Coordinates of N, CA and C and ligand atoms in Angstrom, one line a residue:
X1 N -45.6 71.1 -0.4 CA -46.2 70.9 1.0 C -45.3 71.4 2.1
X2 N -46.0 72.0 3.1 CA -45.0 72.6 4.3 C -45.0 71.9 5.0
X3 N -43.4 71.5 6.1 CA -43.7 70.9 7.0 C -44.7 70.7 8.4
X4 N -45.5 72.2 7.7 CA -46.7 72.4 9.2 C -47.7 71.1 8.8
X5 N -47.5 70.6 7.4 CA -48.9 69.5 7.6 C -47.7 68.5 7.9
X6 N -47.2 68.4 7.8 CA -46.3 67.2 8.3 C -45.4 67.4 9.3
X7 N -45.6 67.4 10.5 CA -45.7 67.4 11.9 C -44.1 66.7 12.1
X8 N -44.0 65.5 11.6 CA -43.4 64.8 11.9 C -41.8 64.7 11.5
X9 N -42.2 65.4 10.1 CA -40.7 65.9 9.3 C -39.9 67.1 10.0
X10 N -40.8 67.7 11.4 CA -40.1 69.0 11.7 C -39.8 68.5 12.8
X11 N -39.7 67.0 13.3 CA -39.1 66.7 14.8 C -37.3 66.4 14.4
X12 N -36.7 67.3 15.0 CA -35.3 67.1 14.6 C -34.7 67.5 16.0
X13 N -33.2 66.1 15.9 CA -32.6 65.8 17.0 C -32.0 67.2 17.4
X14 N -31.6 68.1 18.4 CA -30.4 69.2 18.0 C -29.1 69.2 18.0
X15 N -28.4 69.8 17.7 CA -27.2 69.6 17.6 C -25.8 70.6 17.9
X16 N -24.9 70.1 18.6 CA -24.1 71.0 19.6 C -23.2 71.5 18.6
X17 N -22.5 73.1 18.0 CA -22.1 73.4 17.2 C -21.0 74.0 17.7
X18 N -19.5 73.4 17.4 CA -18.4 74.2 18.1 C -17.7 74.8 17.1
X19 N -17.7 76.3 17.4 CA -16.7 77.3 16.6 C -15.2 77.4 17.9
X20 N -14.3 76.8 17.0 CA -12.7 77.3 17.9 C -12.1 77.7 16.7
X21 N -11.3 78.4 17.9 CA -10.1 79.4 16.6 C -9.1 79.6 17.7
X22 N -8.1 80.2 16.7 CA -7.1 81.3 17.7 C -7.8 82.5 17.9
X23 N -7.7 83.1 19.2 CA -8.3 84.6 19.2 C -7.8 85.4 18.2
X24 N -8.7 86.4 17.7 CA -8.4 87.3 16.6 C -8.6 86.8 15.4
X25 N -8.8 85.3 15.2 CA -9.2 84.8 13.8 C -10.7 85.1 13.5
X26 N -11.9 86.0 14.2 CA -12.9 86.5 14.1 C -14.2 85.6 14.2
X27 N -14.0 85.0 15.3 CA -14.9 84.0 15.3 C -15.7 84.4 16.3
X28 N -15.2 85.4 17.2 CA -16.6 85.7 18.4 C -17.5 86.5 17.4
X29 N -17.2 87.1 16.4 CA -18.3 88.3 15.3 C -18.8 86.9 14.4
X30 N -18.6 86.5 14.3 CA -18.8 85.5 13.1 C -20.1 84.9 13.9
X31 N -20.1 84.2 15.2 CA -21.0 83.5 15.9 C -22.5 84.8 16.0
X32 N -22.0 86.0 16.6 CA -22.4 86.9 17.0 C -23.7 86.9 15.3
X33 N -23.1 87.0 14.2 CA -23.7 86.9 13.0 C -24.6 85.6 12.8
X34 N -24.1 84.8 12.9 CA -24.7 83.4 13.0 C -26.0 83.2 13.9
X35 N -25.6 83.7 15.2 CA -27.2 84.0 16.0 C -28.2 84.5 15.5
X36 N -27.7 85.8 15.0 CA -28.3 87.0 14.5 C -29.3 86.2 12.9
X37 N -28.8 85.4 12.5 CA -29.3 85.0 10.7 C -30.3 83.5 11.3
X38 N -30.2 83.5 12.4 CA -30.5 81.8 12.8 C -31.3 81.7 13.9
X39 N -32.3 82.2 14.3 CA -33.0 82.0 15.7 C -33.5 80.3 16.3
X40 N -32.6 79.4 15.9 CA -32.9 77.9 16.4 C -32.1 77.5 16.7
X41 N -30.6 78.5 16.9 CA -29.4 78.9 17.5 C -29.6 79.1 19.1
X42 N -29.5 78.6 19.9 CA -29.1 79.4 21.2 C -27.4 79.6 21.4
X43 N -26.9 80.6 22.3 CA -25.4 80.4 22.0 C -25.3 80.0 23.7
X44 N -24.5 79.1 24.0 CA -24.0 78.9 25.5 C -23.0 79.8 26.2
X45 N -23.7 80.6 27.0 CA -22.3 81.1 27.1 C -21.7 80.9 28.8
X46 N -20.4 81.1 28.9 CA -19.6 80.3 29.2 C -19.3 81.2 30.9
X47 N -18.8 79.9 31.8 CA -18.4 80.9 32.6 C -17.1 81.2 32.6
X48 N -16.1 82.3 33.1 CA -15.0 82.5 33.0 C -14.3 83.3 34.7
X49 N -12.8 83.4 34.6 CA -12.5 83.5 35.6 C -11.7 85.3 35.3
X50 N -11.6 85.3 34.0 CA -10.8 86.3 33.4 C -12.2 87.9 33.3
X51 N -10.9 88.9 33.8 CA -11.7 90.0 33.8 C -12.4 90.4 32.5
X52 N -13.6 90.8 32.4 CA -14.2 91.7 31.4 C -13.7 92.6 30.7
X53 N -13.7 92.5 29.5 CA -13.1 93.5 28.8 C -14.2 94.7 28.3
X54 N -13.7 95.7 28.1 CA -14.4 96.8 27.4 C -15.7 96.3 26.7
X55 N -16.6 96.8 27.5 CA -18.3 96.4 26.9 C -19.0 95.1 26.9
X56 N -17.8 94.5 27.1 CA -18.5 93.0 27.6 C -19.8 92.7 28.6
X57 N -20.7 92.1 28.5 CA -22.1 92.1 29.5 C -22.5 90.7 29.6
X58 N -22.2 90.9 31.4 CA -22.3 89.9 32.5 C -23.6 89.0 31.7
X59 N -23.5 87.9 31.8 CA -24.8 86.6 31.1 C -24.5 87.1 29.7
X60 N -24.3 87.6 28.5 CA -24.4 87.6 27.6 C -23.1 87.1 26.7
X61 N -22.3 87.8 27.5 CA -20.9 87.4 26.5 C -19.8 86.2 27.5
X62 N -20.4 86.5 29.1 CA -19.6 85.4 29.6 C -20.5 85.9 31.3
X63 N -20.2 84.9 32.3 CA -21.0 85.0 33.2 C -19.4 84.9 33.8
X64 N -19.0 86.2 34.7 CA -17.8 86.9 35.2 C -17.8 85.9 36.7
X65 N -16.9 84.9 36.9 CA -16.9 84.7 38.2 C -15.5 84.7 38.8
X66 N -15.0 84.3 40.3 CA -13.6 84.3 41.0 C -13.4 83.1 40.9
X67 N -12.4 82.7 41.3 CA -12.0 81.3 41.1 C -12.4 80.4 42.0
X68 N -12.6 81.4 43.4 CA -13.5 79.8 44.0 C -14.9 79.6 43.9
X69 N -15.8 80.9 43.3 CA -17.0 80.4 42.5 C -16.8 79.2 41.2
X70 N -15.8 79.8 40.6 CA -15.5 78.7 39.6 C -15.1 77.0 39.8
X71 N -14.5 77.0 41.1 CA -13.9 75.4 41.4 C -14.8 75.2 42.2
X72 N -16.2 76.0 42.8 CA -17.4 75.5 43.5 C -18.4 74.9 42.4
X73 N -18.4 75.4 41.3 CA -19.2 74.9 40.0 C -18.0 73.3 39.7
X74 N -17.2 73.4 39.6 CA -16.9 72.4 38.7 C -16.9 71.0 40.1
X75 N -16.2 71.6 41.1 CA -16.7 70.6 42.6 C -18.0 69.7 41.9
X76 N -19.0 70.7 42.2 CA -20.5 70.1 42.0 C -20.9 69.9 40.8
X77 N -20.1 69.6 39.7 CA -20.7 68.8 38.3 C -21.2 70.2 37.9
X78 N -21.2 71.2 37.8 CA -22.2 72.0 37.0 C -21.3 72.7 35.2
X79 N -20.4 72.1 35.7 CA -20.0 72.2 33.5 C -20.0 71.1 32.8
X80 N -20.4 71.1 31.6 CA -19.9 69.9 30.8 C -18.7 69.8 30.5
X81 N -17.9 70.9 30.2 CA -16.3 70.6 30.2 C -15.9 71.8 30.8
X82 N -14.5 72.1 31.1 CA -14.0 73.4 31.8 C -12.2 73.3 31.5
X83 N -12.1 74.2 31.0 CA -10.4 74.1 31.0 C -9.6 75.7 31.2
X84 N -8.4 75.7 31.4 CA -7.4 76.6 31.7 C -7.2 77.2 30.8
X85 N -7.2 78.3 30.0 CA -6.8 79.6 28.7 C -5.9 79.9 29.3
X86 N -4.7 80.9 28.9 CA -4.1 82.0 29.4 C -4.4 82.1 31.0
X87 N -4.2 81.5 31.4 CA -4.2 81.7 33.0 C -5.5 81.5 33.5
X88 N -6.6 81.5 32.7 CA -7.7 82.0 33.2 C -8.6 80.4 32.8
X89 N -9.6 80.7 33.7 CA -10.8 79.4 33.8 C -11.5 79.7 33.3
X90 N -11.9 78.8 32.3 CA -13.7 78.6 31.0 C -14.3 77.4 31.7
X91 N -16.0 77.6 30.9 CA -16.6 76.7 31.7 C -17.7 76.6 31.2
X92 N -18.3 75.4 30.1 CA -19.7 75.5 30.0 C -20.8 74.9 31.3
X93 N -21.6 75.7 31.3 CA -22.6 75.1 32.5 C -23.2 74.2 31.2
X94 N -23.7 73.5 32.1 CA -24.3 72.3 31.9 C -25.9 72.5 31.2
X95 N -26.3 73.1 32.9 CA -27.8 73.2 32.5 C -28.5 74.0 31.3
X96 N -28.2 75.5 31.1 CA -28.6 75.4 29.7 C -28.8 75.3 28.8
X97 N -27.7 74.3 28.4 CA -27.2 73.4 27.3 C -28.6 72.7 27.2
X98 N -28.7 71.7 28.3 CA -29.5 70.7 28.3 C -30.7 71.2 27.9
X99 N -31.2 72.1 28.8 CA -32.8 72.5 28.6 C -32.6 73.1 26.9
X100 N -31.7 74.0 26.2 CA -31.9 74.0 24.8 C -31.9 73.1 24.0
X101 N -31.5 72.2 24.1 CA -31.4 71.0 23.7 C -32.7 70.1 23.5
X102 N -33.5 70.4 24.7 CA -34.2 69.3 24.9 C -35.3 70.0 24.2
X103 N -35.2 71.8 24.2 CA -36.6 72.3 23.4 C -36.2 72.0 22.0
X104 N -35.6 71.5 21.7 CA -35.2 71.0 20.1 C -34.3 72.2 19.2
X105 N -33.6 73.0 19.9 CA -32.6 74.5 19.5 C -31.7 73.6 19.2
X106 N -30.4 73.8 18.5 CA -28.9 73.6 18.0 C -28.4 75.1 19.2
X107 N -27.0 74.4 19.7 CA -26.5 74.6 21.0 C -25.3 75.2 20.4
X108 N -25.0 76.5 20.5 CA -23.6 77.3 19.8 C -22.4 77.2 20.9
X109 N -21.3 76.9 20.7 CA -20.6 76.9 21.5 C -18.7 77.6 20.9
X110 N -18.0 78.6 21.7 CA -17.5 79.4 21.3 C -16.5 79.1 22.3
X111 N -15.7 77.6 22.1 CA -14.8 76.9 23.3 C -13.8 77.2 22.6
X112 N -12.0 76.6 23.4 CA -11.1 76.3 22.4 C -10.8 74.6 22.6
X113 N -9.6 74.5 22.1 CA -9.3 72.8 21.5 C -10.0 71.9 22.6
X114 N -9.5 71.9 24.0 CA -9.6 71.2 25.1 C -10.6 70.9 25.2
X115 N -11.9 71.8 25.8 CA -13.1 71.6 25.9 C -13.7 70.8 24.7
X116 N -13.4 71.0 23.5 CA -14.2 70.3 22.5 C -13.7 68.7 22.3
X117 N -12.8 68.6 22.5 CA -12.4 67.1 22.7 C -13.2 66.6 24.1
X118 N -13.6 67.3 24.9 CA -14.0 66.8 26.5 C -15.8 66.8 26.4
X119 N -16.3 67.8 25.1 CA -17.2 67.7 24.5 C -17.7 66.8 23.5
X120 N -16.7 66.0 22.6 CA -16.8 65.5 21.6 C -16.7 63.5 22.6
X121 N -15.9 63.7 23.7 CA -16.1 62.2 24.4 C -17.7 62.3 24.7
X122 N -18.3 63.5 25.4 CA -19.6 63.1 26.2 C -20.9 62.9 24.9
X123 N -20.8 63.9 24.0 CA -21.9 64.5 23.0 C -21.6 63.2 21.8
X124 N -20.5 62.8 21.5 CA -20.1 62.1 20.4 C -20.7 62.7 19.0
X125 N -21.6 61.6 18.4 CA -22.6 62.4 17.1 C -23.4 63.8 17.3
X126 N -23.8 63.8 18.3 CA -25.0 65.2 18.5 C -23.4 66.9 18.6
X127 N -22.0 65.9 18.3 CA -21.3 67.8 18.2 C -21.1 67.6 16.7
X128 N -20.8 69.1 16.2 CA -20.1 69.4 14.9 C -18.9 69.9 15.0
X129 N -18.1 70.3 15.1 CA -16.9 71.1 15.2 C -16.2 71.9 13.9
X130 N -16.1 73.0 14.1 CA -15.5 73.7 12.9 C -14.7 74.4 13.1
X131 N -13.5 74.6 12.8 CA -12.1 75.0 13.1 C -12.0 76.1 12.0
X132 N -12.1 77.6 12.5 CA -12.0 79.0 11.9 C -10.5 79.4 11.8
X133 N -9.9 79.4 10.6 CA -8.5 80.1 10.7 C -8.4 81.0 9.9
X134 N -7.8 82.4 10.1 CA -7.3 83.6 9.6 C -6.8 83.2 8.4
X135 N -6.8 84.4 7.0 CA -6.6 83.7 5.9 C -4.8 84.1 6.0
X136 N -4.2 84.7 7.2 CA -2.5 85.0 6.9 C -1.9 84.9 8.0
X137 N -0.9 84.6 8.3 CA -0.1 85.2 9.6 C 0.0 86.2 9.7
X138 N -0.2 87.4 9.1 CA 0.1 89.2 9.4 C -1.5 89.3 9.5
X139 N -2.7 88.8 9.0 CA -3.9 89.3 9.2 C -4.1 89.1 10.6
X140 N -3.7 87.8 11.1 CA -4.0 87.7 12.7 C -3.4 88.3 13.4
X141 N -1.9 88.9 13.0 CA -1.6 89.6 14.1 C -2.2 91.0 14.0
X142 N -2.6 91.5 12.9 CA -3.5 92.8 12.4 C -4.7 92.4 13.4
X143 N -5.5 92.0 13.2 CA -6.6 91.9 14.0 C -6.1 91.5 15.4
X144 N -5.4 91.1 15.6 CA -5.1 91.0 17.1 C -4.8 92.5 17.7
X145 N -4.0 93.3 16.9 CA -3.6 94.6 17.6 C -4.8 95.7 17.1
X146 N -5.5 95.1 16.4 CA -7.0 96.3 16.1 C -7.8 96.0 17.2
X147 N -7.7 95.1 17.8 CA -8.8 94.8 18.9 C -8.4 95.9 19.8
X148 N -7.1 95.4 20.3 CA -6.6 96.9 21.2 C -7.4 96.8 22.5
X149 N -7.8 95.7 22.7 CA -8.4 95.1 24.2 C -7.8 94.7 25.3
X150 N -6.6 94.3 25.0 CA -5.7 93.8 25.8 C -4.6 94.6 25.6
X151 N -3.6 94.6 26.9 CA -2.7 95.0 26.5 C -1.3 94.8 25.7
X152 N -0.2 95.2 25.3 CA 0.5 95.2 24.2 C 1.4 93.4 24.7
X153 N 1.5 93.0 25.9 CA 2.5 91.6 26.5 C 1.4 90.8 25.9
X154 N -0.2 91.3 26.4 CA -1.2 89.9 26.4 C -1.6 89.8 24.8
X155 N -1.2 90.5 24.0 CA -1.3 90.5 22.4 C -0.3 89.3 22.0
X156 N 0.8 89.8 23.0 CA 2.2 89.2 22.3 C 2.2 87.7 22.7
X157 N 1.8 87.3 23.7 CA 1.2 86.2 24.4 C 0.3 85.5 23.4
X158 N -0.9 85.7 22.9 CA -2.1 85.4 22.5 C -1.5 84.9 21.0
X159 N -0.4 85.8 20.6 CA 0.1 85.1 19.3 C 0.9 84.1 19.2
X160 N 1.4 83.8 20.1 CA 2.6 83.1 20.8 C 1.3 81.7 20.9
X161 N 0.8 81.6 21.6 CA -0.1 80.8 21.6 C -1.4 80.2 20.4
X162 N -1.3 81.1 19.4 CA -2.5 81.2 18.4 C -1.3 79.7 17.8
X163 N -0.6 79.8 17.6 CA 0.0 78.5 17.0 C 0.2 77.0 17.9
X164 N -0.2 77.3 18.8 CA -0.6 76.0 19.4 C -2.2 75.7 19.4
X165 N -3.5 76.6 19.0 CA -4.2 76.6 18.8 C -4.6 76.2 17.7
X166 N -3.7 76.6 16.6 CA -3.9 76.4 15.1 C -3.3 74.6 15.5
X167 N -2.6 74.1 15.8 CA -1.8 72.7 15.2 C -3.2 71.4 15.9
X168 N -4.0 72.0 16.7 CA -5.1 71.0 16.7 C -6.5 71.4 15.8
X169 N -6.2 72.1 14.8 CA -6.8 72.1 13.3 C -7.5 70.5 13.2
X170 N -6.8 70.0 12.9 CA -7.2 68.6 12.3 C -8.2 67.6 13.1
X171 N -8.3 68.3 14.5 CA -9.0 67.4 15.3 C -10.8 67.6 15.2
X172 N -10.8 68.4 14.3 CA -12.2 69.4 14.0 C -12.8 68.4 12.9
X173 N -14.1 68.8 12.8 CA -14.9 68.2 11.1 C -14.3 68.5 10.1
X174 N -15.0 70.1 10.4 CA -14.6 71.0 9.5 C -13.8 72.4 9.4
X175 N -13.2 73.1 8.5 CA -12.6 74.0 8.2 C -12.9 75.2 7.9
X176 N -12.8 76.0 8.2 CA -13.7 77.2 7.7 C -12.4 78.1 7.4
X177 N -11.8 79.4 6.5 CA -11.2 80.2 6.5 C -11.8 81.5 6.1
X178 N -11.5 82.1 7.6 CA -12.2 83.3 7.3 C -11.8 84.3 7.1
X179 N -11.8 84.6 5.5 CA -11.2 85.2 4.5 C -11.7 86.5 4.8
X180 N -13.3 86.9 4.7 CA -14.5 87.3 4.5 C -15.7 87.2 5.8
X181 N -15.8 87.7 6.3 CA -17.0 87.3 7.5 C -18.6 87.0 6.7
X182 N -18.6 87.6 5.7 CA -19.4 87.5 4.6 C -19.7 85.9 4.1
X183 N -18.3 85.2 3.6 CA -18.2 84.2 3.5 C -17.6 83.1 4.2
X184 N -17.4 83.6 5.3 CA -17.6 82.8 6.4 C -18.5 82.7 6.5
X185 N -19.8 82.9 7.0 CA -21.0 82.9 7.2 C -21.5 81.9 6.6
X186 N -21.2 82.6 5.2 CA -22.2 81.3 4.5 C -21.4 79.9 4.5
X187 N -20.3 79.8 4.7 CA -20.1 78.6 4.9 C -20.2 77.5 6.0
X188 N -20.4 78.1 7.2 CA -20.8 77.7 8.5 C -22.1 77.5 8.5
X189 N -22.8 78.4 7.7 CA -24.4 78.1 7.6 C -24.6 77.4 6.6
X190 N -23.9 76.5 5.6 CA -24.2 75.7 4.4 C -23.7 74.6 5.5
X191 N -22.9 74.2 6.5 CA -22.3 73.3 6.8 C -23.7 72.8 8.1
X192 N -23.6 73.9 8.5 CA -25.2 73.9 9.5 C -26.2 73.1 9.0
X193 N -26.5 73.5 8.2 CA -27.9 73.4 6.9 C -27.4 72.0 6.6
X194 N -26.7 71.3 6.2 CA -26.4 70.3 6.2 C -26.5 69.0 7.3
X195 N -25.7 69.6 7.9 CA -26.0 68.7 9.7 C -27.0 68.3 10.0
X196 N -27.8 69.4 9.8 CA -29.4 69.3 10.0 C -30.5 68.5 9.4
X197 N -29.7 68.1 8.2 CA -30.3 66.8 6.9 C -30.0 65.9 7.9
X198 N -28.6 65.8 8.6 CA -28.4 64.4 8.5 C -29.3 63.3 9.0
X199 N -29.3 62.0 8.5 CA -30.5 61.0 8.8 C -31.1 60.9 10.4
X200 N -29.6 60.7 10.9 CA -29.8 60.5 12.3 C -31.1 61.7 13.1
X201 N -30.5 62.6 13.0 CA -30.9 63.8 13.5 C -32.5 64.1 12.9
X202 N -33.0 63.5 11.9 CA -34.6 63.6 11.5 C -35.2 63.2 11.9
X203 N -35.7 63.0 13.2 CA -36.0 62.1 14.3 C -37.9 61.7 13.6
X204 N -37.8 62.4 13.0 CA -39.5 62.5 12.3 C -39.8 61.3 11.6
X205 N -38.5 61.1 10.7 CA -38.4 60.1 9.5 C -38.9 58.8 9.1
X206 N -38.8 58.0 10.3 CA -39.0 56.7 10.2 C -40.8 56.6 10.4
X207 N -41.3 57.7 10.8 CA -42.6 57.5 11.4 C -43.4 58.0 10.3
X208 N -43.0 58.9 9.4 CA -43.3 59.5 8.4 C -43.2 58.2 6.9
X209 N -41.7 57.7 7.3 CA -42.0 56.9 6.0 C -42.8 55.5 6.4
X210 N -42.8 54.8 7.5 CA -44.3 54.2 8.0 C -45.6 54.4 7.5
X211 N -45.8 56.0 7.3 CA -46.7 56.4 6.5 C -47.1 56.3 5.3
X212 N -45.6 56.2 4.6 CA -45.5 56.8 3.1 C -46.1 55.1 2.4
X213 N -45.4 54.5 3.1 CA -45.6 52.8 2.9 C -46.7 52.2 3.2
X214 N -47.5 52.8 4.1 CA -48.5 52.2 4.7 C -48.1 51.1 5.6
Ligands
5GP1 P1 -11.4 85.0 25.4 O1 -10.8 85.3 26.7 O2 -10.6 85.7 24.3 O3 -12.9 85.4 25.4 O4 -11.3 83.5 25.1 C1 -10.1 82.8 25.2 C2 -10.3 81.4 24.7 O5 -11.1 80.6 25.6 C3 -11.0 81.3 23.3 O6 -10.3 80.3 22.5 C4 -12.4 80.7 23.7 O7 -12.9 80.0 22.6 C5 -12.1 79.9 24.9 N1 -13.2 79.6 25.7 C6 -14.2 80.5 26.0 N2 -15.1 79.9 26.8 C7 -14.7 78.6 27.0 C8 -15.3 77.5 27.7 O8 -16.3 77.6 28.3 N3 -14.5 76.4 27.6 C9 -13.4 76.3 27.0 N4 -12.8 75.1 27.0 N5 -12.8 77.3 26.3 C10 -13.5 78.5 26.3

């Protein structure tokens, strides 16, 4: 039997899903894939203060603002959390979040450590968190210098920093190592697929088994 006769088994809570990494451990392609395999995904995307890189597009990959657009949003409550990168200011708005949320979508979120601790106080049960790390130290700095986006200091920077990113590892659910983007995937999506059982979140359940019992 499909859940279309049973109405009730398809009402599910959503759920806010954080991928952090060090840059270059391949997590913006990994999400990017994740969307793509998953349309009950919306991805949030963020505001920032840092210039656009090569092909990047305004609302899709980040919503490009100056800093005093940015400290006028955060003035007026309009992020759920906001923190300092590399010099530069992140920022989830608020409001999209919410309205996906409330259409019953799971909420993708592509923060680092800070924000998800400032996410994990307000969201509590409704986040997951999964902490992506590169399967070497020479792979990440390989993919750091294939990107070739930045220039050769902000590489050297970004690595310099990927190890303070990596040591709040443990503050996550779960682990992911992405060996394989292939098998990354599937394991972020078995972990997903899981979440999505859980009791809480089957908001259908109690009304359904009401039923089952008479
Ligand atoms: P990049 O500049 O390489 O796109 O991102 C740098 C870092 O900032 C990444 O670790 C990314 O996850 C993080 N980041 C991007 N958007 C946000 C945000 O809205 N909030 C927080 N806390 N971190 C963010």
């Amino acid at each position: 039997m499909s859940n279309n006769s049973l109405p009730e088994l398809g009402t599910r809570r959503g759920l806010m899903l954080v991928l952090s990494s060090p840059s270059g451990a391949g997590k913006t392609t990994l999400s990017r894939m994740l969307l793509a395999a998953d349309p009950a995904i919306a991805m949030s995307v963020s505001a920032t203060t840092r210039a656009p890189r090569k092909g990047e597009v305004e609302g899709q990959d980040y919503f490009f603002v100056s800093a005093n657009q940015f400290h006028d949003m955060a003035k007026h409550g309009a992020f759920l959390e906001h923190a300092t990168v590399f010099d530069n200011h992140y920022g989830t708005p608020k409001e999209p979040v919410m309205m996906a949320l409330a259409k019953g979508h799971d909420v993708l979120f592509d923060i680092d450590w800070q924000g998800t601790q400032q996410l994990r106080q307000q969201a509590g049960d409704d986040l997951v968190s999964i902490f992506v790390l590169p399967p070497s130290h020479d792979e990440l700095e390989r993919r750091l210098r294939a990107r070739a986006q930045d220039a050769d200091d902000v590489v050297a920077a970004r690595m310099a920093r990927a190890g303070n990113e990596i040591s709040h590892w443990a503050e996550y659910d779960y682990v992911v190592v992405n060996d394989t983007l292939e098998h990354a995937l599937e394991k972020v999506r078995t972990i997903l697929a899981a979440e999505r059982m859980k009791r809480g979140r089957q908001t259908g359940i109690p009304a359904f088994v009401s039923k089952l019992i008479g």
